[in-house]
Short mmCIF file of C-alpha atoms in Angstrom, two decimals:
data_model
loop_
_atom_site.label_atom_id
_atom_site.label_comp_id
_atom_site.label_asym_id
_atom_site.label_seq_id
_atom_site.Cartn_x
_atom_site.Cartn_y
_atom_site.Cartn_z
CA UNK A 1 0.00 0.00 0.00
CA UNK A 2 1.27 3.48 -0.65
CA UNK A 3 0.91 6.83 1.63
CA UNK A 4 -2.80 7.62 0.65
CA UNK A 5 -4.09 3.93 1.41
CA UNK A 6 -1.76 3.99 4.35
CA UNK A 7 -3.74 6.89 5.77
CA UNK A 8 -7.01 5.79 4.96
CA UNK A 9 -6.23 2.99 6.99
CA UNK A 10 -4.89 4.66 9.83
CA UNK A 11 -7.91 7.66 9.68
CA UNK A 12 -10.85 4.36 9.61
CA UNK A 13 -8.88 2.87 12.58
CA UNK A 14 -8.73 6.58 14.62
CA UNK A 15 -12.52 7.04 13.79
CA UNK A 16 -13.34 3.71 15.26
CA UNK A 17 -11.49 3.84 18.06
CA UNK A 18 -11.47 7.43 18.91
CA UNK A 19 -14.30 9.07 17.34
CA UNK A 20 -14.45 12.28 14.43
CA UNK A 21 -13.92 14.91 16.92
CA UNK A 22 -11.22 13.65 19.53
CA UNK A 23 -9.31 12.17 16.24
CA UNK A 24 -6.06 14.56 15.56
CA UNK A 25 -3.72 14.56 12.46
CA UNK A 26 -0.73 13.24 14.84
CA UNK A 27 -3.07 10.40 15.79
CA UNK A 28 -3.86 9.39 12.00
CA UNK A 29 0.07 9.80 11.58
CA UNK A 30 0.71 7.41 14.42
CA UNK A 31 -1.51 4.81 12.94
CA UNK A 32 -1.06 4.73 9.31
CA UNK A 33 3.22 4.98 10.29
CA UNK A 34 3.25 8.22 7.76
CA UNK A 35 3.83 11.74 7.99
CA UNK A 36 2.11 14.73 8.24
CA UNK A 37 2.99 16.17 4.97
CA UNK A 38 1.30 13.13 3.52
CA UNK A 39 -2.34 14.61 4.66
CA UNK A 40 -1.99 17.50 2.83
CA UNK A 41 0.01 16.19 -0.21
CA UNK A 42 -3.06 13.67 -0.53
CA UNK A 43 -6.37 15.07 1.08
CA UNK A 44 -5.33 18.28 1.54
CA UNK A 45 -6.74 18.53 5.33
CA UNK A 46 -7.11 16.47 8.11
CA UNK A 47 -10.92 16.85 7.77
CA UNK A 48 -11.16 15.55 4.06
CA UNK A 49 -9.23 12.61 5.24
CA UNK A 50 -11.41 11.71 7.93
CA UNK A 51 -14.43 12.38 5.29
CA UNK A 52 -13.33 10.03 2.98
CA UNK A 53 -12.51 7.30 5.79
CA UNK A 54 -16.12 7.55 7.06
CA UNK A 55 -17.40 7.08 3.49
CA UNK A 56 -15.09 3.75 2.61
CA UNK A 57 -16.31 2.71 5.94
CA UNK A 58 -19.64 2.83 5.30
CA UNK A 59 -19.29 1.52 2.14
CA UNK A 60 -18.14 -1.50 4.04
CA UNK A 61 -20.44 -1.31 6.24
CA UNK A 62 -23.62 -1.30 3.85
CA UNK A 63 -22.03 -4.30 2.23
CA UNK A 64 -21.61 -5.73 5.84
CA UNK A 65 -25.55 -5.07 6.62
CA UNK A 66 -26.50 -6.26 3.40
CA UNK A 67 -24.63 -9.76 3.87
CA UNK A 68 -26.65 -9.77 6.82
CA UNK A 69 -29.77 -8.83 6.16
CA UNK A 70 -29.54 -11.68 3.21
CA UNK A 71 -28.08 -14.42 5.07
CA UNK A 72 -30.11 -17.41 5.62
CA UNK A 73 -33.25 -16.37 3.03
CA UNK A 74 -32.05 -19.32 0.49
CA UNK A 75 -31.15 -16.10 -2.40
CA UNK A 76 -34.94 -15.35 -2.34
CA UNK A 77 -36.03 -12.29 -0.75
CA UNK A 78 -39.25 -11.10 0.95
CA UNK A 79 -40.47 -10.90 4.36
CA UNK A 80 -41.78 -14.89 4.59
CA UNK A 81 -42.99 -14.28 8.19
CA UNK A 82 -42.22 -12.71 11.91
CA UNK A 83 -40.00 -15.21 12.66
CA UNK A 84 -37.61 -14.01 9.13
CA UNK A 85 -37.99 -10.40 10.83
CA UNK A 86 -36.48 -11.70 13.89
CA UNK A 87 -33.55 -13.65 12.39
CA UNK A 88 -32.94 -10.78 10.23
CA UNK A 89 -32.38 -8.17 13.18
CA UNK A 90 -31.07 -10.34 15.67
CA UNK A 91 -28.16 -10.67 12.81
CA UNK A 92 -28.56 -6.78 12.88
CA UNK A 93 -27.97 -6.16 16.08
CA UNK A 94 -24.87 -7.97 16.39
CA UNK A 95 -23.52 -6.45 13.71
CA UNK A 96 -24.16 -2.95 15.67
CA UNK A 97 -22.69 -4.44 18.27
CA UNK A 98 -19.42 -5.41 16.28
CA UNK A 99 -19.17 -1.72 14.81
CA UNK A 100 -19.98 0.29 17.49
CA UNK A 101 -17.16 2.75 17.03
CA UNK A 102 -18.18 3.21 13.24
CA UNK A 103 -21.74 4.26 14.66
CA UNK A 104 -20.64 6.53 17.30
CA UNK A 105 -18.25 8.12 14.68
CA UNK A 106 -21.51 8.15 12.11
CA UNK A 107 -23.39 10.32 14.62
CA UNK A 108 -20.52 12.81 15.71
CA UNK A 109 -20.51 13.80 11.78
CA UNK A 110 -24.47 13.76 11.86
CA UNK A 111 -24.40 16.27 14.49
CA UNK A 112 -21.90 18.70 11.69
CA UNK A 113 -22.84 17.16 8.48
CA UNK A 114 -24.64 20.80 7.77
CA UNK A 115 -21.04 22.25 7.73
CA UNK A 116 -19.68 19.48 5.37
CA UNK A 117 -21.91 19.44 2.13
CA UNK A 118 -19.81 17.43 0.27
CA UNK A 119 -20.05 14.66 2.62
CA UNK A 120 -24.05 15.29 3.24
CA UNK A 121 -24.79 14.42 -0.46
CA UNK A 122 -22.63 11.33 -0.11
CA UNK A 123 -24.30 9.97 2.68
CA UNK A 124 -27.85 10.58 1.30
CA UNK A 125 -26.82 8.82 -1.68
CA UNK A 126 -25.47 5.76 0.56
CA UNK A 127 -29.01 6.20 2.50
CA UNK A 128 -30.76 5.75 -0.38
CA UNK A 129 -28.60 2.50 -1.29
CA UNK A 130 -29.29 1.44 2.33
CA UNK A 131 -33.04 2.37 2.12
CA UNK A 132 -33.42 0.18 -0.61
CA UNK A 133 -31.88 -2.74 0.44
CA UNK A 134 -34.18 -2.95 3.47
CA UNK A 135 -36.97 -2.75 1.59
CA UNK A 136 -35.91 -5.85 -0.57
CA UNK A 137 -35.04 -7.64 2.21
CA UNK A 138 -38.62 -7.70 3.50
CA UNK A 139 -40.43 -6.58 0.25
CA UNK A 140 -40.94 -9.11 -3.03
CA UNK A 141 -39.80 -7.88 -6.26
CA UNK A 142 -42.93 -6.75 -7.43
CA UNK A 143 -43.06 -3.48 -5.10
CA UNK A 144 -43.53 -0.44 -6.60
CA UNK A 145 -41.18 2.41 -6.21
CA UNK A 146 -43.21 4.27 -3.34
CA UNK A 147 -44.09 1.34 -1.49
CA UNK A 148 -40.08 0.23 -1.45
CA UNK A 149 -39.18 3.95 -0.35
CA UNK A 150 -41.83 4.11 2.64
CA UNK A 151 -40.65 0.42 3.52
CA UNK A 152 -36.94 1.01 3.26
CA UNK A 153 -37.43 4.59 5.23
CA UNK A 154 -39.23 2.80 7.96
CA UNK A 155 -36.72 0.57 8.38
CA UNK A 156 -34.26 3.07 8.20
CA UNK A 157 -35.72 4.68 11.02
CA UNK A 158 -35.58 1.64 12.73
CA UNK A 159 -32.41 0.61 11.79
CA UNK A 160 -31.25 4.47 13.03
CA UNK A 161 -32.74 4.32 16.22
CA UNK A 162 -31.77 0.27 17.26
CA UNK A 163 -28.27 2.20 16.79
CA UNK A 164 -28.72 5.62 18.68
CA UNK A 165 -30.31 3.37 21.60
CA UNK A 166 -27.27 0.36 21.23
CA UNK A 167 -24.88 3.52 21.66
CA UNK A 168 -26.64 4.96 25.06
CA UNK A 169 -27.34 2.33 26.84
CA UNK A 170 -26.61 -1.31 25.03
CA UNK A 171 -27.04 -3.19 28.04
CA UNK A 172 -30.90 -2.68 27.55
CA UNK A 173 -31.13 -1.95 23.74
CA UNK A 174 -33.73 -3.71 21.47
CA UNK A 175 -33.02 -7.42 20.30
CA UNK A 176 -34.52 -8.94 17.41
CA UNK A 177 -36.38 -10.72 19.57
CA UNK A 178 -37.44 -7.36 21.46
CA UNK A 179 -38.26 -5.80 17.52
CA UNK A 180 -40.32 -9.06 16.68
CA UNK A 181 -42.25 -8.85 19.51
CA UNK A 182 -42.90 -5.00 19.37
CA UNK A 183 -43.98 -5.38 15.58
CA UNK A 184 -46.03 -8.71 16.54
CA UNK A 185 -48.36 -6.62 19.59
CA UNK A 186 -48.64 -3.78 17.13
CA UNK A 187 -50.06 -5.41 13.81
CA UNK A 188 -52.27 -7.66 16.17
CA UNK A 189 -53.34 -3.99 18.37
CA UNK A 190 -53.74 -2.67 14.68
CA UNK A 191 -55.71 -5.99 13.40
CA UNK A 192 -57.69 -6.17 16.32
CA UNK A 193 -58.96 -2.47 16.13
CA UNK A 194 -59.54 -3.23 12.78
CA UNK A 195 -61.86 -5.82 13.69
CA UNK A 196 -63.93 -4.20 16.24
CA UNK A 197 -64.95 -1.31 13.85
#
């Protein structure tokens, strides 16, 4: 590997294990075992460098929560019952668990992504990759385009907040079990109101 992949390296590691914010140029040097002429001469700041880590490592990450999210459905897709919804986040949630420092690092850049537009636009494009693949995880392939957007943002959502909560306080965050059994009392309160009418 040369300088720039070098650094890349060393910036993904410093996000992970220290976080966007707390992460200085010295400590990227330290762990990529390059110089600090080499930021600028390939990035051009610190900041750019620590962009461009986050993106790769979400990019590895979506591919990460989309092995996943497929594993054990046979190559077929579609939500085949409750008990697929459980497997799917229970495999979820570990892999939250296994990445924490990539999702703490995710929301520090959240909280400035207004100041960093570049950055913004690439993440919304990865969200809508991410969106997407939710929704065919749980969806069949004959979904229209609206119904895989409002699927894939609800699960999104879900997906967001499983993390935020995982981050606070993972001793008592959701399981896939926890999810399964949420989603199972609210389609049966839903059904069952339904009914009644």
């Amino acid at each position: 590997m040369g300088h720039r992949e070098d650094l890349l390296v060393g910036a993904k590691r410093c996000l992970i294990e220290k976080g966007y914010a707390r992460t200085t140029a010295r400590d990227i040097v330290a762990a990529s075992s390059t110089n600090l002429a080499s930021i600028g001469y390939h990035f051009g700041s610190k900041e750019a460098l620590l962009n461009q880590a986050l993106l790769q490592a979400n990019t590895e990450w979506s591919q990460a929560l989309d092995a996943a999210m497929a594993a054990g459905t046979g190559g077929g897709r579609g939500m085949e019952s409750l008990e697929h919804f459980e497997a799917v986040w229970c495999r979820v949630v570990r892999l939250l668990a296994d990445r924490g420092g990539l999702c703490a690092a995710n929301f520090e850049i959240f909280a400035q992504i207004q100041h960093a537009p570049e950055v913004r636009e690439t993440l919304a494009g990865g969200l809508d990759e991410i969106r997407r693949g939710l929704a065919k995880t749980f969806l069949c392939d004959q979904a229209d385009e609206s119904t895989v957007r409002a699927v894939g943002s609800f699960y999104q959502a879900l997906l967001t907040g499983v993390m935020a909560q995982w981050l606070i306080d993972p001793e008592n965050a959701p399981s896939g079990n926890d999810l399964a059994k949420a989603l199972r009392t609210i389609v049966h309160g839903i059904t069952s109101a339904a009914l009644s009418r």
